[in-house]
mmCIF file of C-alpha atoms and ligand atoms in Angstrom:
data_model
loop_
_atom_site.group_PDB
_atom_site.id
_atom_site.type_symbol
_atom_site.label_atom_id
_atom_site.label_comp_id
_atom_site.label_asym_id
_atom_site.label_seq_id
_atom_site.Cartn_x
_atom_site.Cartn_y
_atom_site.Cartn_z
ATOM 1 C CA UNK A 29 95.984 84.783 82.913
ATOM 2 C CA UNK A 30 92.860 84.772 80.263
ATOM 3 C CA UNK A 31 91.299 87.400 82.173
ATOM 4 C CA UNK A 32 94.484 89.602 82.392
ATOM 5 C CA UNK A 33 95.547 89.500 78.668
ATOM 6 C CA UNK A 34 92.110 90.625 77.980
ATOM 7 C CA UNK A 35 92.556 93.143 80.222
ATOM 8 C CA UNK A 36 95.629 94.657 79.047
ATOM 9 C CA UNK A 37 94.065 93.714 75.418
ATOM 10 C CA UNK A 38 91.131 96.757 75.987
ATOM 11 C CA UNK A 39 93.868 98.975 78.000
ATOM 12 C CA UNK A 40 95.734 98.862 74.350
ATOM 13 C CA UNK A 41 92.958 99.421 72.646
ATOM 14 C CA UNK A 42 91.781 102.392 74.661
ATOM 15 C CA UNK A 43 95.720 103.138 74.105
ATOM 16 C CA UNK A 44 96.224 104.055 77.816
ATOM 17 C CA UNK A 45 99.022 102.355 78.888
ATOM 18 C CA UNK A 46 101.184 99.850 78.486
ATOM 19 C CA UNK A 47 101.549 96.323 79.894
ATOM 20 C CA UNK A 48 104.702 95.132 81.626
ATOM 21 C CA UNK A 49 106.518 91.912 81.942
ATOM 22 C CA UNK A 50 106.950 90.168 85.034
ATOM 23 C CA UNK A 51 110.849 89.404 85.403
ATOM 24 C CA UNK A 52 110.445 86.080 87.593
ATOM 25 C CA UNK A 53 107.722 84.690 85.501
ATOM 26 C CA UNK A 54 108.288 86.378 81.723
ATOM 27 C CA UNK A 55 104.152 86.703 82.078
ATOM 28 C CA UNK A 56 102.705 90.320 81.174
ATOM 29 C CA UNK A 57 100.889 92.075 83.478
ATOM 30 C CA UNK A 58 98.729 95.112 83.479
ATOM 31 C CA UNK A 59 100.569 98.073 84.516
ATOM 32 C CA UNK A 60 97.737 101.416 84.697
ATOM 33 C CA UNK A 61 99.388 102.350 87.709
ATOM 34 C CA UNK A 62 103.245 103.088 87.490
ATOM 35 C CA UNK A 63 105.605 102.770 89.540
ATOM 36 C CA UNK A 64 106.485 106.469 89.806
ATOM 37 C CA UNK A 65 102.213 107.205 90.471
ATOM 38 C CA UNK A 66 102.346 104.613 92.977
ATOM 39 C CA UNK A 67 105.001 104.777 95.229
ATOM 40 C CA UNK A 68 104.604 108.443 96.734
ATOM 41 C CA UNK A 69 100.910 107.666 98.124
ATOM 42 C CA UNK A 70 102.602 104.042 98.952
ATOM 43 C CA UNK A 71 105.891 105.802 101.007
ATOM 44 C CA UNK A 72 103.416 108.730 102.508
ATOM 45 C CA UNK A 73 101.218 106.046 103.924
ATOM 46 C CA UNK A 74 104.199 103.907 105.315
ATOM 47 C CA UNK A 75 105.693 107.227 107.146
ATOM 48 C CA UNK A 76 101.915 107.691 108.886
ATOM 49 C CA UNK A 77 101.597 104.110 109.501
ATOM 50 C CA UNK A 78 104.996 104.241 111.595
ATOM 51 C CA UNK A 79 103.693 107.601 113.246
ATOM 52 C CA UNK A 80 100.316 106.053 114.452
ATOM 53 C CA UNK A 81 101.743 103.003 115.571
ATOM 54 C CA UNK A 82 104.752 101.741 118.196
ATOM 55 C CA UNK A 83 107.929 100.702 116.132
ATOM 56 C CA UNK A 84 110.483 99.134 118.081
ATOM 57 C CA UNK A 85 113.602 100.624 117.964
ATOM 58 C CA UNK A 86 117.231 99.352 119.133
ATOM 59 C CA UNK A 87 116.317 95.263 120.453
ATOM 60 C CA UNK A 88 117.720 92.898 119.191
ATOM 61 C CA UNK A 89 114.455 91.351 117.260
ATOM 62 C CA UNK A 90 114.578 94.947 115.625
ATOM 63 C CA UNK A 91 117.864 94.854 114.428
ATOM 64 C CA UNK A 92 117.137 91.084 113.210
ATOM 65 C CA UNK A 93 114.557 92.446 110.861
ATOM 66 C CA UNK A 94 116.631 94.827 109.726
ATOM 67 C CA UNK A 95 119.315 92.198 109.010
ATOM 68 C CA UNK A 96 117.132 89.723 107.041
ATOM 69 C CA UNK A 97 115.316 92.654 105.475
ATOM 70 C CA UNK A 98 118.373 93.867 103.716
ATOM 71 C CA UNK A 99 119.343 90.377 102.686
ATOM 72 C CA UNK A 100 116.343 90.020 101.130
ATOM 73 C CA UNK A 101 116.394 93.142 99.079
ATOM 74 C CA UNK A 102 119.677 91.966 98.272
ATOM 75 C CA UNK A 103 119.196 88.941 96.591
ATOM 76 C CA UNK A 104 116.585 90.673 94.716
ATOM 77 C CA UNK A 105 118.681 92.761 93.409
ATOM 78 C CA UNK A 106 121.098 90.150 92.686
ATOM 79 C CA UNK A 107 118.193 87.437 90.559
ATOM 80 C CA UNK A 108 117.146 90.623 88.780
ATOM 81 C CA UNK A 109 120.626 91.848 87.804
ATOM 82 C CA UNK A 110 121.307 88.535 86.739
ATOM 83 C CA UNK A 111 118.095 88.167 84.733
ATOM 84 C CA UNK A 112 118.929 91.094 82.666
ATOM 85 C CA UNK A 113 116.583 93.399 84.892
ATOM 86 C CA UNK A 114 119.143 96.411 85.678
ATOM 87 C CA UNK A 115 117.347 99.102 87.186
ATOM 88 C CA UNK A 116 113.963 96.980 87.837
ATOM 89 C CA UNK A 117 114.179 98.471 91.403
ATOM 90 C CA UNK A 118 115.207 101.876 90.639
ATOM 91 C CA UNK A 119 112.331 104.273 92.902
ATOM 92 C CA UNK A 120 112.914 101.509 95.677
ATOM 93 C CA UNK A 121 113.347 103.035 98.984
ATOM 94 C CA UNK A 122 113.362 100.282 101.273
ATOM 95 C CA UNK A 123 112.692 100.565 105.067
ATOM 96 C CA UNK A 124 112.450 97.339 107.540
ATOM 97 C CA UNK A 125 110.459 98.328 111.091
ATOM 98 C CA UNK A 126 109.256 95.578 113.513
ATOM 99 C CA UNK A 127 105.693 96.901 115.146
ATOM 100 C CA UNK A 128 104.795 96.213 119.014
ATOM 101 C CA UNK A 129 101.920 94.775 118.507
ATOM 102 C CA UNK A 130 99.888 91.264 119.011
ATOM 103 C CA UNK A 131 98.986 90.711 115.414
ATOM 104 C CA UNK A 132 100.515 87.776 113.891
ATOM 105 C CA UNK A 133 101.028 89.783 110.657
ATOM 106 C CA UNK A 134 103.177 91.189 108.556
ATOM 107 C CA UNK A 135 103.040 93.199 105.125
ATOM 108 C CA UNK A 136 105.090 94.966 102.044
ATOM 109 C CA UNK A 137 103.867 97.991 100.704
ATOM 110 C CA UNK A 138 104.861 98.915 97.083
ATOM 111 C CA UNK A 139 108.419 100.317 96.666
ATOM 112 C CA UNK A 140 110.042 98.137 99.479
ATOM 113 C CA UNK A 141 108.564 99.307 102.388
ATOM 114 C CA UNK A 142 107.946 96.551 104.972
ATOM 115 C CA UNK A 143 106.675 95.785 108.292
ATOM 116 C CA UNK A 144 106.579 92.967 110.971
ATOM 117 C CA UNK A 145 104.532 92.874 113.725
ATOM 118 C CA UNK A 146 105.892 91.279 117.076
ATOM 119 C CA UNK A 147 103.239 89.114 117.574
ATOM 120 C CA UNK A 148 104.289 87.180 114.384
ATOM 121 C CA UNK A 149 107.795 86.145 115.591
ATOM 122 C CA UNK A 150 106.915 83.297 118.114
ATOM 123 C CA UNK A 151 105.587 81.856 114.823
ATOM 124 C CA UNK A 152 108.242 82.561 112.677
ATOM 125 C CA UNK A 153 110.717 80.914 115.043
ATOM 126 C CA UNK A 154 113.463 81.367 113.635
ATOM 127 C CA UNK A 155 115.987 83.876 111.106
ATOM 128 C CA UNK A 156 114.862 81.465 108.037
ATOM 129 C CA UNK A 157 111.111 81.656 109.463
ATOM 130 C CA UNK A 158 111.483 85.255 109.302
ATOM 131 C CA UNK A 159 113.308 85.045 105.849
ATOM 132 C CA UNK A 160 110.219 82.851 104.502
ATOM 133 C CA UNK A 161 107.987 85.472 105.433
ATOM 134 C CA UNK A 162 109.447 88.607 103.836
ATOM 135 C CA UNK A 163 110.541 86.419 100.735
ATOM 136 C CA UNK A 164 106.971 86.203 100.230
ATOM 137 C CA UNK A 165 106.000 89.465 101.344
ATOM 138 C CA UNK A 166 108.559 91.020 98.824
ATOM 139 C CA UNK A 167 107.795 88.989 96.433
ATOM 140 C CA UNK A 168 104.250 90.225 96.227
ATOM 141 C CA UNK A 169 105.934 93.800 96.015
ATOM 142 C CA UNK A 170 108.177 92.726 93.329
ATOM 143 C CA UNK A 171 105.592 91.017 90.848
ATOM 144 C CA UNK A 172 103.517 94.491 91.052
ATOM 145 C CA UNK A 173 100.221 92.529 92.665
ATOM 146 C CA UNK A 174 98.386 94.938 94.218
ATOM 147 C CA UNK A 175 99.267 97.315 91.629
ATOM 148 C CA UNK A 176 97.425 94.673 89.224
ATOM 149 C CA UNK A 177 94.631 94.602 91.100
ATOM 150 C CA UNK A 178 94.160 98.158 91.153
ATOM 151 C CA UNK A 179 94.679 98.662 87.186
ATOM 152 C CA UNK A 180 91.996 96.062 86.812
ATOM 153 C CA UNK A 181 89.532 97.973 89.631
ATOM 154 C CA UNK A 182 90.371 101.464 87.842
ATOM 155 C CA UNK A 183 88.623 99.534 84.671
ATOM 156 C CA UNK A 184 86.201 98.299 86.157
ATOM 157 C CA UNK A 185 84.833 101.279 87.650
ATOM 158 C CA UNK A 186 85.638 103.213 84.431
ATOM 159 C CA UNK A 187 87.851 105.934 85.713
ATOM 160 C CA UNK A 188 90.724 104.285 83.169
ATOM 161 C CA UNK A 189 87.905 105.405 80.697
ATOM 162 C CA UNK A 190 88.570 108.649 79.999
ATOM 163 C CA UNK A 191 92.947 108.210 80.127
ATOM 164 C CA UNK A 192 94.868 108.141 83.187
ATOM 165 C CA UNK A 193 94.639 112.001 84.237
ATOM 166 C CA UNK A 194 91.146 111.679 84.958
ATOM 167 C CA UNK A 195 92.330 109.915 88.014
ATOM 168 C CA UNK A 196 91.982 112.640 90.966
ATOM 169 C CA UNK A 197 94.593 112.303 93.683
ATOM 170 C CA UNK A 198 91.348 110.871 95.965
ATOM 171 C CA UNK A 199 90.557 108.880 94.044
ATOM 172 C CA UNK A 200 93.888 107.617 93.600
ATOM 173 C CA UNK A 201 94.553 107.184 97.614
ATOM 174 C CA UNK A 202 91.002 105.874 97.918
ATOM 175 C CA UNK A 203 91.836 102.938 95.524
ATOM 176 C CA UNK A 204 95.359 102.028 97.173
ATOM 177 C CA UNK A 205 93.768 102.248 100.973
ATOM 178 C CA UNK A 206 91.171 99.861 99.024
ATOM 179 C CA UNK A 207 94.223 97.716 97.820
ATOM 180 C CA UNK A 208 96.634 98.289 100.328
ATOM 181 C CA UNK A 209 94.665 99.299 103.318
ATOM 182 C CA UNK A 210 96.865 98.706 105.811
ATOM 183 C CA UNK A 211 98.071 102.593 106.830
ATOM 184 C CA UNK A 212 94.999 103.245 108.605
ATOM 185 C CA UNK A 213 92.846 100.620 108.727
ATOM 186 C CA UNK A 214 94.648 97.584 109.440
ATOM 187 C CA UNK A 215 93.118 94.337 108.455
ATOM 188 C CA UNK A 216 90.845 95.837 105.459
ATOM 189 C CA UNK A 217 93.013 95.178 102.598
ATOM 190 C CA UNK A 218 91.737 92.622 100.173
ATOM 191 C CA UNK A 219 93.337 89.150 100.316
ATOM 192 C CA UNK A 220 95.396 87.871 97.215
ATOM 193 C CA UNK A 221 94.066 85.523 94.387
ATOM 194 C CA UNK A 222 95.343 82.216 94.411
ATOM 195 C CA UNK A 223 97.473 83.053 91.487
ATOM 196 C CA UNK A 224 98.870 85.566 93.029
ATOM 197 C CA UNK A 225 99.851 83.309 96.292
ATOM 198 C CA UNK A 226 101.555 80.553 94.649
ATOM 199 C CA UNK A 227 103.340 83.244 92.756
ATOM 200 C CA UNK A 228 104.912 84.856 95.405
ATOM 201 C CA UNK A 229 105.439 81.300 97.048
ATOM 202 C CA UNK A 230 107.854 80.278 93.874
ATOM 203 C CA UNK A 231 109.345 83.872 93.820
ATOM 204 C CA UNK A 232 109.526 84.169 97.607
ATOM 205 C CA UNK A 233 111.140 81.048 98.490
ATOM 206 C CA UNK A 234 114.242 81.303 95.943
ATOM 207 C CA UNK A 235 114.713 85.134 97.452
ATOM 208 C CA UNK A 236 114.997 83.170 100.580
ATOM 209 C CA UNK A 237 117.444 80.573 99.305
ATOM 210 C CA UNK A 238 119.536 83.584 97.403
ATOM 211 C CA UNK A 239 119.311 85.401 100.987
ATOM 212 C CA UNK A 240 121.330 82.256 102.113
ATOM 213 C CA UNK A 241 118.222 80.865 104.411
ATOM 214 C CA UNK A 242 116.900 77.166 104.358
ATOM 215 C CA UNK A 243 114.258 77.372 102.035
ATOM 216 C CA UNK A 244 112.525 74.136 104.014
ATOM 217 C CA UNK A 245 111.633 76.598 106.481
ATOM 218 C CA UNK A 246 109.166 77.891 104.110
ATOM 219 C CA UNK A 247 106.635 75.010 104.003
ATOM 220 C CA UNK A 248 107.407 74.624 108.129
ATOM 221 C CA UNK A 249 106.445 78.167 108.618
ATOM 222 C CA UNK A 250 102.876 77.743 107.007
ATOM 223 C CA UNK A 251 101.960 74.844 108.416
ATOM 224 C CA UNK A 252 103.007 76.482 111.762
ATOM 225 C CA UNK A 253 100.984 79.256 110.725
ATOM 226 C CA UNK A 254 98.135 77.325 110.122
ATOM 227 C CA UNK A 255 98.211 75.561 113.416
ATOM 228 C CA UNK A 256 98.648 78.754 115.653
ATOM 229 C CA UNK A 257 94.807 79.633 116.096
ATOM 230 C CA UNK A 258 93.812 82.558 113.873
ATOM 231 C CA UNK A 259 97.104 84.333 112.644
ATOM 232 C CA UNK A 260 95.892 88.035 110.286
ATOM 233 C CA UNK A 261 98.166 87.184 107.949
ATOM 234 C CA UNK A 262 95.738 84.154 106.681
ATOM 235 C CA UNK A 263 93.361 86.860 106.018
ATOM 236 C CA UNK A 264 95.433 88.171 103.372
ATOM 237 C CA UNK A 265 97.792 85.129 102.311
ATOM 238 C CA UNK A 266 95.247 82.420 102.497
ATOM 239 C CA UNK A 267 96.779 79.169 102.887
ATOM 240 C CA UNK A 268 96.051 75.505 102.377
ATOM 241 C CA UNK A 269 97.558 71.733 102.307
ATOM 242 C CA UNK A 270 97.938 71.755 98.431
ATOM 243 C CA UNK A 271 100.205 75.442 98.818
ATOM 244 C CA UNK A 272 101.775 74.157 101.363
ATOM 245 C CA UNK A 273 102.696 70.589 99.433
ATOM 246 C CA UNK A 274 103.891 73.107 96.440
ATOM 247 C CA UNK A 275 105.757 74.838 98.651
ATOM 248 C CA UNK A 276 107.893 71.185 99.772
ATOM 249 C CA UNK A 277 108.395 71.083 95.817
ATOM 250 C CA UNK A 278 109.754 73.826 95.473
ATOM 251 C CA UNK A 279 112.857 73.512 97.247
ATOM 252 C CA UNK A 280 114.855 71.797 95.649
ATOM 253 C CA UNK A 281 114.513 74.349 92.508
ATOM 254 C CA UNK A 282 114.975 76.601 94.965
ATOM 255 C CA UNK A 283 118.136 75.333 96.377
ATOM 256 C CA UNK A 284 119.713 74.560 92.657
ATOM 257 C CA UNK A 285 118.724 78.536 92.188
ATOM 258 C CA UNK A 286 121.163 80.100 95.176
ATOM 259 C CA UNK A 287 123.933 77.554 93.716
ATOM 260 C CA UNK A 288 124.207 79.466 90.628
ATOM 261 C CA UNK A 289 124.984 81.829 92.752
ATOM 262 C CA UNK A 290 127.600 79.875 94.722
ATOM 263 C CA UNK A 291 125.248 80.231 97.660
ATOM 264 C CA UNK A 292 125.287 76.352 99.220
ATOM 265 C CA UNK A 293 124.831 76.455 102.813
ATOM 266 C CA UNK A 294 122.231 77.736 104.652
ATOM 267 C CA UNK A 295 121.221 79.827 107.972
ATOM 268 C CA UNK A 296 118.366 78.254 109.723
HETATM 269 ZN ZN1 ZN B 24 100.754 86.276 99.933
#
């Protein structure tokens, strides 16, 4: 928090953007990179992604994270419309595709584009394991994380220095494959902060619960996680007892959130 205010405290000063609030937490954030910057290089490296790799097409597990997928965008949609955010997701173009491949892993690139990987289902279990997954997954997405950490990298290297348009389209895709490097080089993007976990945790788990999924299977599915050998995703999302005791917490909140929304049952 320290670190970012001071942060967006030089951007000001060097007058080169603005910072921009964070709708589920009211917290400012650093925002070098918009939205409209971002999300072409984010969508062009989704469509190669899907061309180098096998998406599964017409199953039933594809259709499934479709389903949930769109349920989740949903009730994003629906907190921020509530929270006086109208328009927050305007530039989204989301896509759901479920990837054959081992990998226990799973991932949402900026703008709403999201992908499972086959190998993760076993783990996930069930719809509401699933759910728990992209709640968090979108939830990163949604709270502009990776897009923090690159305003703070384009700082620290100094190419923020001289104002935005000294940023060369290379450099540009060099710094999201850095931050997002998932298109071609799977497994090389950087994990999150801690911060930045338990944020998407409280974020992720009441889009689950507005989705209309348990939000108990949230805590389930990473302590699954952590018991099924080696899973990727722990590469990027680390996680540990104390999250996953937070995570217990935080359904309840998270259950009293989807009422106001008359939502009071729940798919497991
Ligand atoms: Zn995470």
């Amino acid at each position: 928090m320290k670190i970012t205010l001071r942060v967006c405290f030089f951007a000001g000063v060097l007058a080169l953007s603005s910072c921009a609030t964070n709708p589920f937490t009211g917290k400012q954030t650093m925002a070098l990179v918009s939205n409209d910057q971002l999300f072409p290089t984010s969508f062009q490296q989704y469509d190669e992604f899907l061309k180098s790799n096998k998406v599964v097409e017409g199953t039933t597990d594809a259709a499934r994270i479709k389903r949930i997928g769109q349920r989740i965008a949903k009730a994003a949609e629906t907190y921020l419309n509530a929270n006086g955010y109208v328009g927050y997701l305007k530039g989204y173009k989301w896509e759901y595709h479920l990837i054959e491949d081992d990998q226990k892993n799973a991932w949402c690139m900026p703008g709403g584009k999201i992908v499972f990987y086959t190998g993760i289902l076993p783990v996930a279990q069930s719809d509401a394991g699933i759910a728990a997954i992209m709640g968090h997954e979108v939830a990163h997405a949604l709270a502009n994380h990776g897009q923090q950490r690159m305003s703070a990298a384009y700082i620290q290297q100094g190419i923020a220095i001289a104002g935005n348009v000294a940023i060369t389209d290379e450099q540009s895709r060099d710094m999201f494959n850095q931050y997002y490097g998932i298109g071609s080089n799977v497994g090389a993007m950087l994990p999150f902060s801690r911060s930045h976990e338990s944020e998407a945790d409280r974020i992720g788990i009441v889009l689950m619960a507005l989705a209309g999924y348990n939000p108990e299977a949230a805590p389930a599915l990473w302590t699954r996680m952590e018991s099924s050998g080696t899973p990727e995703i722990l590469s990027t999302h680390p996680a540990n007892a104390s999250r996953i005791s937070s995570l217990t917490s935080l359904v309840p909140s998270a259950k009293a959130e989807a009422k106001k929304f008359g939502i009071t049952s729940f798919t497991e």
